[in-house]
PDB file of C-alpha atoms in Angstrom:
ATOM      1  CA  UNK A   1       0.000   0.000   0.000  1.00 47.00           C
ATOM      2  CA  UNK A   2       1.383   3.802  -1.004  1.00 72.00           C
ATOM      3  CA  UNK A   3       2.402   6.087   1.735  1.00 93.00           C
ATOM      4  CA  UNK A   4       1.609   9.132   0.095  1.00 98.00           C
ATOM      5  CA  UNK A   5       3.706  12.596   1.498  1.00 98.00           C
ATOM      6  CA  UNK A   6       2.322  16.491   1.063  1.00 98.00           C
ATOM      7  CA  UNK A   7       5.261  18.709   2.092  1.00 98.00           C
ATOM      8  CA  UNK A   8       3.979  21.954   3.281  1.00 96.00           C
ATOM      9  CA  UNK A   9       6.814  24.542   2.393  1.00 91.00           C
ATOM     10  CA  UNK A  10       8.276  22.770  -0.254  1.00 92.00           C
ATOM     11  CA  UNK A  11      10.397  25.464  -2.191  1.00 89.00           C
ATOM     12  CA  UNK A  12      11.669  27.062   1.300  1.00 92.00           C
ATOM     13  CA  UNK A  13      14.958  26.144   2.824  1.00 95.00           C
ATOM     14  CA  UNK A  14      13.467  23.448   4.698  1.00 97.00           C
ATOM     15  CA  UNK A  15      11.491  22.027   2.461  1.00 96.00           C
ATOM     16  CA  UNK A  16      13.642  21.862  -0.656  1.00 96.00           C
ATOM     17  CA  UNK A  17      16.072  19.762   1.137  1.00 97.00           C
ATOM     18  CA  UNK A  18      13.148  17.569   2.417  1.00 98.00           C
ATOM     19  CA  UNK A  19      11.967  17.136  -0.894  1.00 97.00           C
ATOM     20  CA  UNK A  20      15.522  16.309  -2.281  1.00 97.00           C
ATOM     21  CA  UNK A  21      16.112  13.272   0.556  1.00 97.00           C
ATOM     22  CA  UNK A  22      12.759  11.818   0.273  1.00 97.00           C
ATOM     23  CA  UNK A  23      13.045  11.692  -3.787  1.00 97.00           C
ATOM     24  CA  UNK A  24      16.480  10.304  -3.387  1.00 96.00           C
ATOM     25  CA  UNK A  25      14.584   7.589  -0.645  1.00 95.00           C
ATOM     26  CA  UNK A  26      11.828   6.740  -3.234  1.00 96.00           C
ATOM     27  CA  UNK A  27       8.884   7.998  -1.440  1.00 97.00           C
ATOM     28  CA  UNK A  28       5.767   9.182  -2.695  1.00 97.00           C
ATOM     29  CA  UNK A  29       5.772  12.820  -2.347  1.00 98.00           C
ATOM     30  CA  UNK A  30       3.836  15.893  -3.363  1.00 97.00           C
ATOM     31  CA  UNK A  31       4.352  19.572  -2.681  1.00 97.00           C
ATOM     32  CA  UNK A  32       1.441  22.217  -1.457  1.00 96.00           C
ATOM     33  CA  UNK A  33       1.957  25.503  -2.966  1.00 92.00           C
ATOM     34  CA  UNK A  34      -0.307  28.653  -2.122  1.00 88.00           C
ATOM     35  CA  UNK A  35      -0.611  29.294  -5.724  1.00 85.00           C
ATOM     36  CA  UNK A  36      -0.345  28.228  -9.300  1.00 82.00           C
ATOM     37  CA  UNK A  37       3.570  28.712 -10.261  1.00 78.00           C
ATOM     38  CA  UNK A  38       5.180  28.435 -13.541  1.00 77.00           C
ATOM     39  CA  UNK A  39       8.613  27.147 -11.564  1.00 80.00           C
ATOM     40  CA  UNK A  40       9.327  23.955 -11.671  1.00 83.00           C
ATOM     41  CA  UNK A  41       9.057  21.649  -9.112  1.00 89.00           C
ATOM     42  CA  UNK A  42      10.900  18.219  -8.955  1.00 92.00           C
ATOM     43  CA  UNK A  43       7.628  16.360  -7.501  1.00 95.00           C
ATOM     44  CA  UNK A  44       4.073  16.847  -8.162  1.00 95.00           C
ATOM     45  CA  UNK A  45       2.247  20.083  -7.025  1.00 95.00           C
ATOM     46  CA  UNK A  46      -1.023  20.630  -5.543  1.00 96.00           C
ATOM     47  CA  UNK A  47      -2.413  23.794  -4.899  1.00 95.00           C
ATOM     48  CA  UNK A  48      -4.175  25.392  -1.258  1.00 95.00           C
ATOM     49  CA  UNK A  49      -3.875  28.553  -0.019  1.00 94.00           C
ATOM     50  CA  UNK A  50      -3.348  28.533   4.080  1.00 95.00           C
ATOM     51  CA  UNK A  51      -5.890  31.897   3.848  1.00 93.00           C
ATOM     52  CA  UNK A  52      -8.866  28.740   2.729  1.00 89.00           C
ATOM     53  CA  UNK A  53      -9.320  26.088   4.224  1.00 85.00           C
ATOM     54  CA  UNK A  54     -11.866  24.657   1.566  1.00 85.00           C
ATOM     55  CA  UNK A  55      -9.097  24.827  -0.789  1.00 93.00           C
ATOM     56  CA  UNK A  56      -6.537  23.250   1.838  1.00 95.00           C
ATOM     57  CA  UNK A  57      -8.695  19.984   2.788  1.00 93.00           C
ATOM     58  CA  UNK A  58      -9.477  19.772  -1.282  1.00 94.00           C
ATOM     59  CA  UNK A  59      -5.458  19.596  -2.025  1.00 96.00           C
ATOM     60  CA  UNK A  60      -4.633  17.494   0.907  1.00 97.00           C
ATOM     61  CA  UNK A  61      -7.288  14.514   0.002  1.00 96.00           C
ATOM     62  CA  UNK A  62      -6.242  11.541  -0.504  1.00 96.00           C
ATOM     63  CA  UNK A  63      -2.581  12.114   1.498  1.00 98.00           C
ATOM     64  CA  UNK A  64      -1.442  10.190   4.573  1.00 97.00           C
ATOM     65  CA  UNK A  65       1.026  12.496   6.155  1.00 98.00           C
ATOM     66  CA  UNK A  66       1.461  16.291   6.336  1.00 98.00           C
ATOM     67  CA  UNK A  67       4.745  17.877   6.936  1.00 98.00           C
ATOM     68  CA  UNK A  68       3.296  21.436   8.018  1.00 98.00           C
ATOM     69  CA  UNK A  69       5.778  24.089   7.495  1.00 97.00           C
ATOM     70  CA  UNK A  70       4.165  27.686   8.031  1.00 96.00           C
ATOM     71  CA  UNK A  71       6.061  31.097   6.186  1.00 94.00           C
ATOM     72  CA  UNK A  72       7.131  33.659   9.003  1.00 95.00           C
ATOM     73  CA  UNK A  73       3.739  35.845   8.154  1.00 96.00           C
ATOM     74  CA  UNK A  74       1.584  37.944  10.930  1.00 97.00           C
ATOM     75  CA  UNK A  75      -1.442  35.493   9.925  1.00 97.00           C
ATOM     76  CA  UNK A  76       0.865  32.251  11.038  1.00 97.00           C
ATOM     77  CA  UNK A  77      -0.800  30.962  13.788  1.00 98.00           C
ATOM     78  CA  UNK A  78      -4.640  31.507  11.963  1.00 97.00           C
ATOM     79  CA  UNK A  79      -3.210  29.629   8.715  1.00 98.00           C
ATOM     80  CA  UNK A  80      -2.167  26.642  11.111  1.00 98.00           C
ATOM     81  CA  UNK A  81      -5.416  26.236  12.431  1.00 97.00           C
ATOM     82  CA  UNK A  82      -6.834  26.684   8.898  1.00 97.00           C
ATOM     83  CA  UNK A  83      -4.468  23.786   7.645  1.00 97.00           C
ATOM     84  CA  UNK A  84      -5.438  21.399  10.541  1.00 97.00           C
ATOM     85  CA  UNK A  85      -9.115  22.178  10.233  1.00 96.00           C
ATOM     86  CA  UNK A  86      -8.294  20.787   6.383  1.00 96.00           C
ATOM     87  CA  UNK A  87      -6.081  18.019   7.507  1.00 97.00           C
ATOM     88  CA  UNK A  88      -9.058  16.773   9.515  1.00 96.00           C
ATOM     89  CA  UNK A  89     -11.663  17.190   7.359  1.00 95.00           C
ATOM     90  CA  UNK A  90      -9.561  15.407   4.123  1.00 96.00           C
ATOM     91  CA  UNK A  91      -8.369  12.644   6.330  1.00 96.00           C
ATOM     92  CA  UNK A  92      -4.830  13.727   6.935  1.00 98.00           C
ATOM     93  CA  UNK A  93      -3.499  10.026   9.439  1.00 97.00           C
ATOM     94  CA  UNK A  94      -0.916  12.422  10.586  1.00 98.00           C
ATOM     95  CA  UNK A  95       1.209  15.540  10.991  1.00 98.00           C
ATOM     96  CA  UNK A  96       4.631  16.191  11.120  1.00 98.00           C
ATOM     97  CA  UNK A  97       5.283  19.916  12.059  1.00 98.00           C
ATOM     98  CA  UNK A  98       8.293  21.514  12.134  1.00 98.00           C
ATOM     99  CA  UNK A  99       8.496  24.276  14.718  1.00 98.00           C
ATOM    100  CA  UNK A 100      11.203  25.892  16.081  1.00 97.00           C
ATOM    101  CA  UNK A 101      14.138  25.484  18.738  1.00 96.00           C
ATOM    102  CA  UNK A 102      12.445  26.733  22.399  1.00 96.00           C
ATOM    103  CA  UNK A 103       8.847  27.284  21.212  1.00 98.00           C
ATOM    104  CA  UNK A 104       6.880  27.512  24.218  1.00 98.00           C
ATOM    105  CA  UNK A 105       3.299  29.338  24.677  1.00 98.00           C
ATOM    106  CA  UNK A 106       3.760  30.502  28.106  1.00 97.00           C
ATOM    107  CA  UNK A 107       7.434  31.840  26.360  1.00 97.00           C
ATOM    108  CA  UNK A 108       7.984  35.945  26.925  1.00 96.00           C
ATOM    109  CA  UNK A 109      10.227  35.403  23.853  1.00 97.00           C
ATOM    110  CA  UNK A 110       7.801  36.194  20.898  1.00 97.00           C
ATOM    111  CA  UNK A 111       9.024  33.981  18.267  1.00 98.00           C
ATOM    112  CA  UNK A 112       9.139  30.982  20.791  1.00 98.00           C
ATOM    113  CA  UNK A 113       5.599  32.233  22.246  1.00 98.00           C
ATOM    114  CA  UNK A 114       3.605  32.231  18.641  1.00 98.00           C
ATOM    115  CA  UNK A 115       5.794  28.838  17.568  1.00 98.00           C
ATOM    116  CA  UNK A 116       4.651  27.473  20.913  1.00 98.00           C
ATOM    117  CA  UNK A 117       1.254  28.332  19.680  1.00 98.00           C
ATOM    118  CA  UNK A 118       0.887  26.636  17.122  1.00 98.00           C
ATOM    119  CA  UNK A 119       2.543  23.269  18.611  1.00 98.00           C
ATOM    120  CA  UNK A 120      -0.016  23.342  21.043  1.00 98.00           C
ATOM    121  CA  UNK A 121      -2.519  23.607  18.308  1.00 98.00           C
ATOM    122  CA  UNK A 122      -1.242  20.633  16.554  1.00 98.00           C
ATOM    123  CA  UNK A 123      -1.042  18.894  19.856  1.00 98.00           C
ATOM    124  CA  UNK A 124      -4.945  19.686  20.308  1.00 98.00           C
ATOM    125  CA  UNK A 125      -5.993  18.930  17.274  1.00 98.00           C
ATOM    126  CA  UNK A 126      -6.805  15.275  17.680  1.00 97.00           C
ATOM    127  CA  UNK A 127      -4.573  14.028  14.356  1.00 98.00           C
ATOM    128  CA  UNK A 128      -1.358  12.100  15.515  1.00 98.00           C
ATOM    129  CA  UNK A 129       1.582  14.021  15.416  1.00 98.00           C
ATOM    130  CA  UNK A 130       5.311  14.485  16.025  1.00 98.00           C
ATOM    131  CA  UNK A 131       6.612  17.931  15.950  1.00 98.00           C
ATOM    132  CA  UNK A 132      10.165  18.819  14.982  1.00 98.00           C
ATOM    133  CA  UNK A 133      11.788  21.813  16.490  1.00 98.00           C
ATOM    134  CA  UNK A 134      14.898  22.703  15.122  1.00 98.00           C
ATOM    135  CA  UNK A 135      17.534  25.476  15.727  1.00 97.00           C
ATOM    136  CA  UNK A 136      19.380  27.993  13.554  1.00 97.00           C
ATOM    137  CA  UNK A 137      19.988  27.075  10.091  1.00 98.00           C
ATOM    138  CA  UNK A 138      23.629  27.017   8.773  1.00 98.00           C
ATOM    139  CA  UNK A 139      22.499  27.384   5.284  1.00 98.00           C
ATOM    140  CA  UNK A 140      21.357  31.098   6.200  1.00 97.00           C
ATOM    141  CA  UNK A 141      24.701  31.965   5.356  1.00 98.00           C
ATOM    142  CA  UNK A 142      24.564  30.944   1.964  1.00 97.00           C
ATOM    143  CA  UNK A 143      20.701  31.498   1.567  1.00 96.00           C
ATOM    144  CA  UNK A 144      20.976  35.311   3.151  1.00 96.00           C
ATOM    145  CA  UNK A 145      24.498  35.620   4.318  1.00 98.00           C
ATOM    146  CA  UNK A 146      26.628  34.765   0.770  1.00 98.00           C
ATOM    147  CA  UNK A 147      26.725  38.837  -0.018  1.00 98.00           C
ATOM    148  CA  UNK A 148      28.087  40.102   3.503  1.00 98.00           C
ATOM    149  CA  UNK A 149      30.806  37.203   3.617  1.00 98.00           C
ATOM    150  CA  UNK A 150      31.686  37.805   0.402  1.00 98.00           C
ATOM    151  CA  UNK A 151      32.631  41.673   0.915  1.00 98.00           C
ATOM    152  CA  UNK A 152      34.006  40.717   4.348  1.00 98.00           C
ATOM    153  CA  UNK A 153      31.727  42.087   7.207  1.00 98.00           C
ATOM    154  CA  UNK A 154      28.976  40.561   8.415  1.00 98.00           C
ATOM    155  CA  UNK A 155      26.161  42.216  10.636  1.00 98.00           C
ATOM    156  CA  UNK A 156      23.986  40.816  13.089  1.00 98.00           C
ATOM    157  CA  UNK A 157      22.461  41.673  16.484  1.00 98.00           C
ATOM    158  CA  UNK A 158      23.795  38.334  18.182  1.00 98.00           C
ATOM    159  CA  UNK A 159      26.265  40.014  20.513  1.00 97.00           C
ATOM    160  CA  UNK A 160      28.568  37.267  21.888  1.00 97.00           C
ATOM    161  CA  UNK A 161      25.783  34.569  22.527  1.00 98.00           C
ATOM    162  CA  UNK A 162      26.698  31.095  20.849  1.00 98.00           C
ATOM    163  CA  UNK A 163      24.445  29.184  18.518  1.00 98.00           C
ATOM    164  CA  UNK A 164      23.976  25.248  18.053  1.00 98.00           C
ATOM    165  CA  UNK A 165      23.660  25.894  14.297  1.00 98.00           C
ATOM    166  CA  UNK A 166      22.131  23.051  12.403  1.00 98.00           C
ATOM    167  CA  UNK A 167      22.465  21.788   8.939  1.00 98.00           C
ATOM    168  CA  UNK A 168      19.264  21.790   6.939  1.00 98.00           C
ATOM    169  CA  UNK A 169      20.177  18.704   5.300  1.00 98.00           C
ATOM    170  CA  UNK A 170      19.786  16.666   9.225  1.00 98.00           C
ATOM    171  CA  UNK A 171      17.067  18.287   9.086  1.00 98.00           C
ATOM    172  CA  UNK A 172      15.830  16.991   6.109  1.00 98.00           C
ATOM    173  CA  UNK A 173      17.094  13.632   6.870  1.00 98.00           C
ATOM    174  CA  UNK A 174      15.450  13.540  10.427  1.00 98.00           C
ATOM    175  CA  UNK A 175      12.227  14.622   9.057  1.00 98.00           C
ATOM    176  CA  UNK A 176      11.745  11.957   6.244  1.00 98.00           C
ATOM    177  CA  UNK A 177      12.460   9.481   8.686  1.00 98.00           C
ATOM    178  CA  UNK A 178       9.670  10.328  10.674  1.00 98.00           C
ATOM    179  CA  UNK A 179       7.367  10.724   7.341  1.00 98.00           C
ATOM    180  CA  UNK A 180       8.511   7.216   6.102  1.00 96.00           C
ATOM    181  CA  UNK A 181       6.911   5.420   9.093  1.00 97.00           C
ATOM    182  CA  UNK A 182       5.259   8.260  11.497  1.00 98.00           C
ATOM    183  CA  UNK A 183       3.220   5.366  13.459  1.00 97.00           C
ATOM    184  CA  UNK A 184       6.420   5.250  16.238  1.00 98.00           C
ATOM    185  CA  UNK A 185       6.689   8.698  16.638  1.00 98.00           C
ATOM    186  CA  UNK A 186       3.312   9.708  17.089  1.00 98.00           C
ATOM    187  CA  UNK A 187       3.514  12.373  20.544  1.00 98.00           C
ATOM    188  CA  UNK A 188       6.735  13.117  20.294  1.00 98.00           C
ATOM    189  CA  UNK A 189       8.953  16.240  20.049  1.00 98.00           C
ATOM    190  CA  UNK A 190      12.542  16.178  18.813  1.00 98.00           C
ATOM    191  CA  UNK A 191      14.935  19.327  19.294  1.00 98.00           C
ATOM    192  CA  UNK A 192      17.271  18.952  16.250  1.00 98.00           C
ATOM    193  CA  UNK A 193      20.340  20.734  16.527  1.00 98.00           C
ATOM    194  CA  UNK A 194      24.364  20.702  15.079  1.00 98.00           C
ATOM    195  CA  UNK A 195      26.946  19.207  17.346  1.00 98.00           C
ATOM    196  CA  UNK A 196      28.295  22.380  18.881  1.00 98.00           C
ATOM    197  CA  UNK A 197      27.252  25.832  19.916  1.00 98.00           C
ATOM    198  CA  UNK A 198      29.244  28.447  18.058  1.00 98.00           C
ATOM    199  CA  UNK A 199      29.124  32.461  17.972  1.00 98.00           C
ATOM    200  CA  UNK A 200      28.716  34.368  14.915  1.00 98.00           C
ATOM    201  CA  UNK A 201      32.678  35.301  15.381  1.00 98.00           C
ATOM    202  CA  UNK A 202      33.559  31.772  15.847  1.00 98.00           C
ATOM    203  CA  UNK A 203      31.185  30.766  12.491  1.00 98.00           C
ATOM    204  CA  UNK A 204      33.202  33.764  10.716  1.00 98.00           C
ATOM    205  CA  UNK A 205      36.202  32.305  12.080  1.00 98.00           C
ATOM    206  CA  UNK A 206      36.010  28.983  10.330  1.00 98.00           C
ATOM    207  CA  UNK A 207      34.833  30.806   6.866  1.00 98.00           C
ATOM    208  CA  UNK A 208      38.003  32.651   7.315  1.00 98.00           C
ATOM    209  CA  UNK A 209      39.902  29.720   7.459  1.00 98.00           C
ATOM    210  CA  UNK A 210      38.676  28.011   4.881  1.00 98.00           C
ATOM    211  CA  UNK A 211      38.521  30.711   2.241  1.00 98.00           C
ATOM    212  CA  UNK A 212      42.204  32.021   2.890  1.00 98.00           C
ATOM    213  CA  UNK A 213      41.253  36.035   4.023  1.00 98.00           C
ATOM    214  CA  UNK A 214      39.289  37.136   7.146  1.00 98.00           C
ATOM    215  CA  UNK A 215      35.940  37.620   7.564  1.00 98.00           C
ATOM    216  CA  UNK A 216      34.847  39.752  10.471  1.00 98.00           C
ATOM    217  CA  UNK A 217      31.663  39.684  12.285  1.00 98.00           C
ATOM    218  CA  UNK A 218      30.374  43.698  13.392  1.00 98.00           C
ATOM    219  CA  UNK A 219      27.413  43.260  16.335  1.00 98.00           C
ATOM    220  CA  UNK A 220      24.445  45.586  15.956  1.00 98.00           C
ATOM    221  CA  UNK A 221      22.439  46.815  18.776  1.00 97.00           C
ATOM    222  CA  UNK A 222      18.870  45.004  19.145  1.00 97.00           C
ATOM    223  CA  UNK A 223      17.343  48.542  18.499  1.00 97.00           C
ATOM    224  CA  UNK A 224      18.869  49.549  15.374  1.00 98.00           C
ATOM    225  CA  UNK A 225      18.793  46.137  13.910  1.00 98.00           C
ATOM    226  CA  UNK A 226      14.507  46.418  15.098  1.00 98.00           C
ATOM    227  CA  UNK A 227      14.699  50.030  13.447  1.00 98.00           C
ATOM    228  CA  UNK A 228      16.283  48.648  10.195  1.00 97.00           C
ATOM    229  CA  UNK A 229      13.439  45.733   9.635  1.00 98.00           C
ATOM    230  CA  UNK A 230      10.564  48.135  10.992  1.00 97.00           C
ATOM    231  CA  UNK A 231      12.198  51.011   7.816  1.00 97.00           C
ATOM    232  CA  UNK A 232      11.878  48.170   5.090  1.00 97.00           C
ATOM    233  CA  UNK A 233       8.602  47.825   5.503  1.00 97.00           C
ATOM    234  CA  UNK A 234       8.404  44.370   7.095  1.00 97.00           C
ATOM    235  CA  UNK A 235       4.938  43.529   9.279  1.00 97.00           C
ATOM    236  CA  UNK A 236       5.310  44.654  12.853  1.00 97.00           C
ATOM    237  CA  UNK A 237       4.836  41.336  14.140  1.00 97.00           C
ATOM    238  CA  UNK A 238       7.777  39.615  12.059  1.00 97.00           C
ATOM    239  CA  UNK A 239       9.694  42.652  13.380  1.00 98.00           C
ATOM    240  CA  UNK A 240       8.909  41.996  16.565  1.00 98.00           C
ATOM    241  CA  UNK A 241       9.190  37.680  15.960  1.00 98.00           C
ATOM    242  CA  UNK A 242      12.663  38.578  14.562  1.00 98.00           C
ATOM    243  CA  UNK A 243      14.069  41.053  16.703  1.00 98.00           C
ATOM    244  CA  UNK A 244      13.035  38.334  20.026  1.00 98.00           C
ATOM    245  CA  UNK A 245      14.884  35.838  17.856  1.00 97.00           C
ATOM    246  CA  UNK A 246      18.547  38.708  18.097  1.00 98.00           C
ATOM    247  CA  UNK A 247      17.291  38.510  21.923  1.00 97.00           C
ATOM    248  CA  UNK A 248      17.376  34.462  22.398  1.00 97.00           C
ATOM    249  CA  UNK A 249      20.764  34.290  20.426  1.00 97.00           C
ATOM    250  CA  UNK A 250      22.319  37.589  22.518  1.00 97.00           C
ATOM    251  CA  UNK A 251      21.158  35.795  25.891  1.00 96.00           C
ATOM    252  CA  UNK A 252      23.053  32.077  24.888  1.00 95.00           C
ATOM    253  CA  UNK A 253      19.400  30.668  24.830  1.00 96.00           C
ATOM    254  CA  UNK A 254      19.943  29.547  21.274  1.00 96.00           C
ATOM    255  CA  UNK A 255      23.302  27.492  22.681  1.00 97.00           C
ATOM    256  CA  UNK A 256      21.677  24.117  24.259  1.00 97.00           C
ATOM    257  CA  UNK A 257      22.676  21.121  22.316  1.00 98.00           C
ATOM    258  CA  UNK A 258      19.886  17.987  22.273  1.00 98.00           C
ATOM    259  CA  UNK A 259      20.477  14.489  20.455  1.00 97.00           C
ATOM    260  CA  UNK A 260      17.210  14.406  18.068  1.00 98.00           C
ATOM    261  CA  UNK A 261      19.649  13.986  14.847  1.00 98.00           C
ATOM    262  CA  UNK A 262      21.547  11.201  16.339  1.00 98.00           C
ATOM    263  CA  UNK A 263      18.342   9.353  17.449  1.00 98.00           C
ATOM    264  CA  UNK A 264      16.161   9.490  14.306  1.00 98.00           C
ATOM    265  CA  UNK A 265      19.185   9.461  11.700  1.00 98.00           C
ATOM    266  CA  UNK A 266      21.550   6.823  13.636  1.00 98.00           C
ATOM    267  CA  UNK A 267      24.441   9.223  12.849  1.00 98.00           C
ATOM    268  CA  UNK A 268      25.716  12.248  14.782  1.00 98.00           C
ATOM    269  CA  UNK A 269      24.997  15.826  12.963  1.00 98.00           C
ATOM    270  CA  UNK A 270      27.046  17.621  10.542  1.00 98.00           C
ATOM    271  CA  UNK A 271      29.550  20.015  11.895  1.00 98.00           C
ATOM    272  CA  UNK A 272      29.770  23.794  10.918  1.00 98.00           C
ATOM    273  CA  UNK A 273      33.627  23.286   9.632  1.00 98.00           C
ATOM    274  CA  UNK A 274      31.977  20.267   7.034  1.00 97.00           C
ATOM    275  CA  UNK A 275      29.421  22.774   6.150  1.00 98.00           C
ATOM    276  CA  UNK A 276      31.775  25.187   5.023  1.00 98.00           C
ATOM    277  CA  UNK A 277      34.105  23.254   3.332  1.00 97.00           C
ATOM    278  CA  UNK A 278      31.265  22.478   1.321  1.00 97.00           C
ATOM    279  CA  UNK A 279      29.667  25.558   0.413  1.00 97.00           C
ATOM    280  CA  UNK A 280      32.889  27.604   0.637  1.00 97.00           C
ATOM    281  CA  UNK A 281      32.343  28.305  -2.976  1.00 97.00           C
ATOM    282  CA  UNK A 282      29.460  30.427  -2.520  1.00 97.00           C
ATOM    283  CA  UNK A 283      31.339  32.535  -0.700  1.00 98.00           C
ATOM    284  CA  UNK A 284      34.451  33.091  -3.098  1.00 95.00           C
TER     285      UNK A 284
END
């Protein structure tokens, strides 16, 4: 009998890397986009927009599993409830949601507050589930970070506090194993993180290394870095999801290392120095 896989999020950083280890496993997957698209998409494409649920449960008929990524938009935590509402109602068996490192609803961190949210919607919403909360990506230095390196200089509000950086690709990996068989993971959270806690200056450190001339990392205070996302027109409540996120990292609350890699993949996680050898490139 087919397992059949909707990826939520497909074409995001996340879900691209998802999509590539479950094709390269032989699964039967399908991405949910928002909208008709001209890009191309390695796997089939179905279309529901998290703003409808009507056209949510219609595109997620006849699937098993869910993986429920949500985009980092003021309506989040309403389009979760929208997509579980449709999960239910098209006979979803289960969802895999991937949340975020610390989310907590009784957090007075914003980003881990509304993340927290909408875990404890999922938890609620009487579908089995196992929810996924991984830390800060790696590849955001090749995915938003390739420009600064590459000049030299890059800015962040992250002060001194150390990160247990993750590569998307364990992520990827950890996920599918869940989706292959979710039956043994059903009510369980795994905190997926890298297998140290590094600061930016540290992270810089290695690219420096690698590529042969330094790269420096400047801090920016919380403020001006809030002022700077408020100025480009970004919604107030990603500016105020984002600039918690500067706060977690600033505090060390972003440092804690957990073993959810090792135990769903049977291997240990990547380390930052393999990452960059292998995406040093990018930065050249």
């Amino acid at each position: 009998m087919s397992h059949r896989i909707l990826v939520a999020g497909a074409s995001g950083t996340i879900g691209s890397a998802l999509v590539a280890e479950l094709l390269r496993q032989g699964a039967d997957v399908t991405a949910l986009r928002s909208k008709p698209s001209s890009e191309a998409s390695p796997v089939p494409v179905v279309v529901g927009d998290f703003a409808r649920p009507d056209t949510l449960a219609e595109a997620m008929r006849g699937f098993d599993t869910l993986f429920l990524l949500l985009p980092l938009a003021p309506d989040m935590l309403a389009w979760a409830a929208n997509a579980l509402k449709a999960a239910r109602d098209a006979g979803i068996r289960h969802v895999v949601r991937s949340s975020g490192a610390g989310a907590d609803p009784d957090s007075p961190m914003a980003i881990a507050r509304v993340q927290g949210e909408i875990d404890r919607l999922v938890m609620q919403s009487g579908l089995p589930w196992t929810i996924l909360r991984p830390t800060f990506f790696m590849q955001n230095h090749v995915k938003f970070n390739a420009g600064a390196i590459r000049a030299g200089t890059l800015y962040a509000a992250h002060g001194e506090g150390a990160m247990a950086v993750v590569d998307v690709r364990d992520i990827a990996a950890a996920a599918a194993v869940v989706l292959a068989d979710p039956a043994p993971h059903e009510g369980r959270t795994y905190d997926l993180t890298g297998p140290e806690a590094l600061t930016e200056a540290e992270q810089m450190a290695l690219i420096s290394q690698e590529l042969g001339r330094p790269v420096q990392y400047v801090d920016v205070p919380l403020d001006t870095a809030r002022d700077a996302m408020a100025t480009s027109g970004m919604p107030p409540a990603v500016v105020d999801w984002l600039t918690s996120l500067n706060a977690i990292v600033r505090n060390g609350w972003g440092a804690g290392l957990a073993d959810g890699v090792q135990t769903l993949t049977g291997r240990p996680p990547l380390r930052f120095a393999d990452f960059v050898r292998g995406h040093a490139h990018v930065w050249r």
